[in-house]
Coordinates of C-alpha atoms in Angstrom, one line a residue:
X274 CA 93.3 135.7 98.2
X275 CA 95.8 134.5 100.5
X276 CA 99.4 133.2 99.2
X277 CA 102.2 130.9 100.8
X278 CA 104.8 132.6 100.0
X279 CA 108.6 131.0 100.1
X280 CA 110.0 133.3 102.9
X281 CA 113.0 131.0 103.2
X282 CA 114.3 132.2 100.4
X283 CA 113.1 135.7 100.4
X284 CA 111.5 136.0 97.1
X285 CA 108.1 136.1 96.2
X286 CA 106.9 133.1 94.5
X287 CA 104.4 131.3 96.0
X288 CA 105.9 128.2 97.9
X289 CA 102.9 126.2 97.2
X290 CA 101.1 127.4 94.3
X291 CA 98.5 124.7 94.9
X292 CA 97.7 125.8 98.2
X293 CA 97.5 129.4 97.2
X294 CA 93.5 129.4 96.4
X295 CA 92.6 126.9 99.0
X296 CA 90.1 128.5 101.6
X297 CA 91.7 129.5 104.7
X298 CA 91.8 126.5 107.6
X299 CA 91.5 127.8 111.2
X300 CA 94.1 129.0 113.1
X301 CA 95.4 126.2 115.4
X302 CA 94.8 126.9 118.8
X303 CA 97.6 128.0 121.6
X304 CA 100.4 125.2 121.6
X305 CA 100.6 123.6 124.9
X306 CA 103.7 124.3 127.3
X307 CA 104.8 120.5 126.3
X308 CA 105.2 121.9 122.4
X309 CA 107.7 124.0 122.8
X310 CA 110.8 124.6 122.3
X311 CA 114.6 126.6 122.4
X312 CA 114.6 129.0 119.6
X313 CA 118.2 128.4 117.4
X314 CA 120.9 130.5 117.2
X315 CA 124.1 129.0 119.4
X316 CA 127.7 129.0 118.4
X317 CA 127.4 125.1 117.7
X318 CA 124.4 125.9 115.8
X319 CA 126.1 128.5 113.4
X320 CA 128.7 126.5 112.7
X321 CA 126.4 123.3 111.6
X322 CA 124.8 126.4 109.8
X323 CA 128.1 127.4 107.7
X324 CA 129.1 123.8 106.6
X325 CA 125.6 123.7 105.3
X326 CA 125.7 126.8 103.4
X327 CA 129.7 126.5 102.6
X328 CA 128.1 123.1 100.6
X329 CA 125.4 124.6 99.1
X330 CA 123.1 121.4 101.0
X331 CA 119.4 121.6 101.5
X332 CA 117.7 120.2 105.1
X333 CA 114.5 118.8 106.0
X334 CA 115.2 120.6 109.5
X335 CA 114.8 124.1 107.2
X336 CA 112.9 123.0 104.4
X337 CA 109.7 121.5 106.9
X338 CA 110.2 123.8 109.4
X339 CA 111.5 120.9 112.2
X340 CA 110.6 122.6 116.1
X341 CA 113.8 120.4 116.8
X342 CA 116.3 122.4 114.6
X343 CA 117.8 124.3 117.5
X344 CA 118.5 120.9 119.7
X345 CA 120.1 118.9 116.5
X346 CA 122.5 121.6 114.9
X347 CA 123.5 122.3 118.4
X348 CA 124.6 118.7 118.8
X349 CA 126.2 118.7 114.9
X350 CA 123.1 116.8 113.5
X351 CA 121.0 117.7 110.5
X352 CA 119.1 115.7 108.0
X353 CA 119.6 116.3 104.4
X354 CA 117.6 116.7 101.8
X355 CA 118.7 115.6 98.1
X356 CA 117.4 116.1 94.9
X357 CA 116.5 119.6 95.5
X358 CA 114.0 121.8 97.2
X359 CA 111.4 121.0 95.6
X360 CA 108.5 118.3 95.6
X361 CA 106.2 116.7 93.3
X362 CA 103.5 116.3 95.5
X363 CA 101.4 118.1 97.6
X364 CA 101.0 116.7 100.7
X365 CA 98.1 118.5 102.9
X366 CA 100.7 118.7 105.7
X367 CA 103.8 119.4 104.7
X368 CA 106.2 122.7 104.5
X369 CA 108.5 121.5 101.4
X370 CA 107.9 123.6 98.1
X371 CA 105.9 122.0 95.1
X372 CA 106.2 122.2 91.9
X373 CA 108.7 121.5 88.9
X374 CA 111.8 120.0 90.0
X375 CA 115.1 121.5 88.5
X376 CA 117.5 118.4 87.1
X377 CA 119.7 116.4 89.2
X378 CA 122.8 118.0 90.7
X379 CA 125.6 115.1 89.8
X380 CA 127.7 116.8 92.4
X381 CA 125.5 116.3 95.4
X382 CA 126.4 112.9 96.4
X383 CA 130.0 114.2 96.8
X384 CA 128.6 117.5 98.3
X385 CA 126.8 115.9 101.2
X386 CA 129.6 113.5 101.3
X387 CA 132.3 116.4 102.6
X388 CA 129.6 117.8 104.7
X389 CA 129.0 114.3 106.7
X390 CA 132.9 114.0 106.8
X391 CA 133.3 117.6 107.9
X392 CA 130.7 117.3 110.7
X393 CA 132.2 114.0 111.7
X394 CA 129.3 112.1 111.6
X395 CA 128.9 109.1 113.4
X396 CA 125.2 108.4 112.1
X397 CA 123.7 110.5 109.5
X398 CA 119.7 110.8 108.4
X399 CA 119.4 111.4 104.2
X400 CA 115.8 112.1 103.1
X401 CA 114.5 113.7 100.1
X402 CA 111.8 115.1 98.1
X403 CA 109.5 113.0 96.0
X404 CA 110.9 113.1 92.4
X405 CA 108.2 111.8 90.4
X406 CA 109.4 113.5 87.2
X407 CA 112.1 110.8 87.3
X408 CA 112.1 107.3 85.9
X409 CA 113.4 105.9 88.9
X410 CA 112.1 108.1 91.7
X411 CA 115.5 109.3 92.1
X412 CA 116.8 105.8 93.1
X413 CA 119.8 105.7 91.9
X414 CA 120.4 109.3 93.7
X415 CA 120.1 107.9 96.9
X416 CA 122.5 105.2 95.8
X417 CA 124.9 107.5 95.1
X418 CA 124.9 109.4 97.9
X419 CA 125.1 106.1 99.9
X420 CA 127.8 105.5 97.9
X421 CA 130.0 108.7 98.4
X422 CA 129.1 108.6 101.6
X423 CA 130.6 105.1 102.8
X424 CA 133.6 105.8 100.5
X425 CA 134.5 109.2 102.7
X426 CA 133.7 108.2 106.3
X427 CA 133.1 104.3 106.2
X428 CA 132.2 104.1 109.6
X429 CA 129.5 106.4 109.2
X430 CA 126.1 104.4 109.9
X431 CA 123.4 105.7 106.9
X432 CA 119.6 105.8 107.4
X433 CA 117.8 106.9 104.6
X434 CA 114.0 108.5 104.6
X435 CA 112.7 107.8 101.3
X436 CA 109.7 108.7 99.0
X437 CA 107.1 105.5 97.7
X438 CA 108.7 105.1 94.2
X439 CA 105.4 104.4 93.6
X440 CA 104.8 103.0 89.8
X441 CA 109.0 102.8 89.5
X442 CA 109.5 99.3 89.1
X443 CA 112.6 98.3 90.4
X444 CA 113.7 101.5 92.1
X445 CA 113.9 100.2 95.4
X446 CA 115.9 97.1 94.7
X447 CA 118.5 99.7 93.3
X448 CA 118.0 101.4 97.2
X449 CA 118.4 98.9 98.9
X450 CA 121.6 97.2 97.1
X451 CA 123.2 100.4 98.2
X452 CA 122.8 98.7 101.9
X453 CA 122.2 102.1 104.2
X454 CA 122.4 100.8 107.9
X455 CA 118.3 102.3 108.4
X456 CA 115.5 102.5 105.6
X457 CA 112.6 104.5 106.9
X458 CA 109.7 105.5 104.9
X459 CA 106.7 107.1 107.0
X460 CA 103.3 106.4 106.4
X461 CA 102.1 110.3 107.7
X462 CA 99.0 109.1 108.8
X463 CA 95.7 106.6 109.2
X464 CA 94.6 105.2 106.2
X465 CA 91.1 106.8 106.2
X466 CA 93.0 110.2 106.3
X467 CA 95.2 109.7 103.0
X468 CA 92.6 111.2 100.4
X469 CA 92.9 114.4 102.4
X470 CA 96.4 114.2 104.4
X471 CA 98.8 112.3 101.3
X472 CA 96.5 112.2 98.8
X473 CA 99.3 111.3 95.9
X474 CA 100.3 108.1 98.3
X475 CA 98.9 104.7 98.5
X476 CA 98.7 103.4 102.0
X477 CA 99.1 99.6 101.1
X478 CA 102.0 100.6 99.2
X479 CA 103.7 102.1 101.6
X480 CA 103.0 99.2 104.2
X481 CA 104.0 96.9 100.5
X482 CA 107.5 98.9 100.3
X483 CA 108.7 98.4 104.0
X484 CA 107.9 94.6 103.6
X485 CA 109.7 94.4 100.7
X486 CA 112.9 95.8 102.2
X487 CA 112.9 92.9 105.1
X488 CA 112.3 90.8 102.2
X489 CA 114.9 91.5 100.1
X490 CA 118.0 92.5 102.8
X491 CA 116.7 91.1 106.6
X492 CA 119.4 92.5 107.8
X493 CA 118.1 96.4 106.9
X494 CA 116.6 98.0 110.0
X495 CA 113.1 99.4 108.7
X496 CA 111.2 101.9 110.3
X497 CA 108.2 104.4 110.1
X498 CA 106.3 107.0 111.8
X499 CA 103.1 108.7 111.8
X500 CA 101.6 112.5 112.9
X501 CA 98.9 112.5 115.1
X502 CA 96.5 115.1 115.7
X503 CA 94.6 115.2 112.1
X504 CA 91.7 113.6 113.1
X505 CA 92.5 109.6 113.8
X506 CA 91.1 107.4 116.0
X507 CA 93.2 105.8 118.5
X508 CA 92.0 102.3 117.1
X509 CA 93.4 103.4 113.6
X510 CA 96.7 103.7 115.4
X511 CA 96.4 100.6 116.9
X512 CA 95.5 98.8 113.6
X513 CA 98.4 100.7 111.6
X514 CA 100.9 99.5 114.3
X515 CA 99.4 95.8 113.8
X516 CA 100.2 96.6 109.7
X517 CA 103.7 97.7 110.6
X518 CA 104.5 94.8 112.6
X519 CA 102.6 92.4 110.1
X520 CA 105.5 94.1 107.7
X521 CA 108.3 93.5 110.2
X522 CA 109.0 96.6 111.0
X523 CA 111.4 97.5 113.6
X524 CA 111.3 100.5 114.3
X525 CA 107.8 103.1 115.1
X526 CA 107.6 107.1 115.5
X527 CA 104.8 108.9 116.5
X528 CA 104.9 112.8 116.5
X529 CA 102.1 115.3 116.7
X530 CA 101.1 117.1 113.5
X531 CA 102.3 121.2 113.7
X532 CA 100.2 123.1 110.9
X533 CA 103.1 125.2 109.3
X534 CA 100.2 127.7 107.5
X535 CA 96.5 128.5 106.9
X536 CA 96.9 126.8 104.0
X537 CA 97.2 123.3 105.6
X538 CA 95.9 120.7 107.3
X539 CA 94.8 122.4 110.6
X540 CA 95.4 120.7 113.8
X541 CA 92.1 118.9 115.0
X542 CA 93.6 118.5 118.7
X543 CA 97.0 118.6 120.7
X544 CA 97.6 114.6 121.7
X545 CA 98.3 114.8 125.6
X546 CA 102.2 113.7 127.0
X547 CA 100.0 110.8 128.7
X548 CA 98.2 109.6 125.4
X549 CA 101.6 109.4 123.5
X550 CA 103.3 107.3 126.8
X551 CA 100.1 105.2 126.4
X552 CA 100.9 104.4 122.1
X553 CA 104.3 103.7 123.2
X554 CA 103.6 101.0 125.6
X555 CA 101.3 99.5 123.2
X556 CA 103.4 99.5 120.0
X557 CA 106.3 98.0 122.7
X558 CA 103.8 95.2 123.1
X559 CA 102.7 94.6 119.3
X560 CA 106.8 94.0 119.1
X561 CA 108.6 96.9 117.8
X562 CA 112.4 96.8 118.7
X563 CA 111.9 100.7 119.1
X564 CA 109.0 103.2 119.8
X565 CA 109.6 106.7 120.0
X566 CA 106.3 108.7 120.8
X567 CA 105.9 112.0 122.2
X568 CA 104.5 115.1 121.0
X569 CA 108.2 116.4 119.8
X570 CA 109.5 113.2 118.1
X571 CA 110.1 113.4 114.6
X572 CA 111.6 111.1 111.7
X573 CA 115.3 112.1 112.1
X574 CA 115.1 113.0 115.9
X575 CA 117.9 111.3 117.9
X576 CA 118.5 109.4 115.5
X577 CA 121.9 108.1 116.4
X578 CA 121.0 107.5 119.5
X579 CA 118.3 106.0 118.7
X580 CA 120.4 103.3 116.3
X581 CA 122.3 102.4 118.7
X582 CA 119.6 101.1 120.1
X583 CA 117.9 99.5 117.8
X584 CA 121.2 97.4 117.4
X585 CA 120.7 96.7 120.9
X586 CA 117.0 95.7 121.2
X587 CA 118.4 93.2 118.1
X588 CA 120.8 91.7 119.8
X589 CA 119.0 91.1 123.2
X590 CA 116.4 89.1 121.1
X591 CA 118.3 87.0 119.5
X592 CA 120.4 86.4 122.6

């Protein structure tokens, strides 16, 4: 029987036990010429490396395998992940390791802090595992880091990528008193896709969450993105974007699903550059203040960029 082993850190425990005795999926076929991408390894890119390592930090861009890793530690950008390196759940897509979360590090707000400051940041992405182990998802973690951040480089815009705190009353309030410039919190995929695709998640939830935030700050940009490529229907798109909006989103992503091993959710089908162009149009229309679809864009890609803007597109509506 097939394992998945953890060959980011060289050892050789399985990275996702409960993968480990699933049945092989099918290899996904050839990726088209528009998937690909630079491999890593520029001067830039080492040194974005070293401040990571020198601070003992953990990214999503290593952590889920991002294709974009070469581009954004090139350009000084990487996402961090707090909390650890390991998840709770086991999401039928994702790379991140499962199983028993170690404790908190109480030094990692200050850790990441120095590494945003050392990188001079103008815009910084902090995501993190799901820490259901935790009473309050981990909520107050993120405060903290939101915290330390601010206190080091104050004019450091934060967006944060966060788990459901699903059944943690009160964990987002905590979240979003910390006041990070961008919440995100991705919805992955169609809601007839969650039992197989995210099954630990509730998709009305999530939609629940996102209104919440507008509802308790207006001020908060929200956003969310999905994968495509696992099987949806283009109307289930169109009738998540209409639940987005109906939430006040501002802010939609749309990336195609990569299948990181056979133990996975395997790739149904490559979404064409022309399909993607087609979802952005329409989500423009439904109202977002910012779409980003193509088969490369991910939750953290561009992401300064891409808040400037969003604090354009805000300001040439209300004007």
């Amino acid at each position: 029987m097939a394992v998945v082993l953890d060959l980011l850190n060289r050892d050789n425990r399985p990275r996702h036990p409960e993968k480990a005795h699933r049945p092989d999926q099918p290899v996904q076929q050839r990726k088209p010429d528009w998937i690909r991408v630079k491999a890593p390894g520029s001067p830039k890119w080492a040194e974005t490396n070293k401040i990571v390592r020198e601070n003992k930090l953990v990214t999503v861009c290593e952590e889920a395998g991002c294709p974009n890793i070469g581009e954004c530690w090139e350009k000084k950008h990487a996402t961090f992940m707090i909390m650890g390196d390991t998840c709770t759940r086991a999401c039928a897509f994702c790379n991140v390791k499962t199983g028993l979360p170690q404790a908190l590090d109480l030094n990692e707000p200050e850790s990441v802090a120095k590494a945003v400051e050392k990188l001079g940041l103008e815009h910084v992405v902090i995501t993190s595992v799901d820490r259901d182990d935790l009473a309050d998802g981990g909520a107050q973690h993120f405060a903290d880091v939101i915290h330390a951040i601010r206190a080091r480089s104050p004019k450091t815009t934060i967006e944060i990528l966060t788990p459901d705190f699903l059944r943690k009353p009160g964990a987002l309030e905590v979240v979003v008193a910390a006041k990070p410039d961008v919440f995100n919190h991705n919805l992955e995929t169609v809601p007839s896709k969650y039992l197989k695709v995210r099954p630990g998640a509730r998709y009305f939830h999530s939609i629940r969450l996102l209104q919440r935030v507008k509802e308790l700050d207006p001020t908060i940009f929200t956003k969310s993105g999905i994968m495509v490529g696992l099987g949806e229907e283009r109307n289930e798109v169109l009738q998540l974007m209409d639940d987005l909006r109906s939430a006040e989103v501002d802010f939609m992503t749309i990336g195609q699903y990569l299948q990181p091993t056979r133990k996975h959710h395997p790739v149904i089908r490559f979404v064409t550059p022309d399909e993607f162009k087609a979802f952005e149009t329409t989500a423009y229309a439904k109202g977002f203040l910012l779409v980003s679809s193509t088969p490369l864009t991910r939750s953290s890609h561009h992401a300064g960029e891409d808040f400037a803007k969003l604090k354009a597109a805000r300001l040439a509506k209300l004007g």
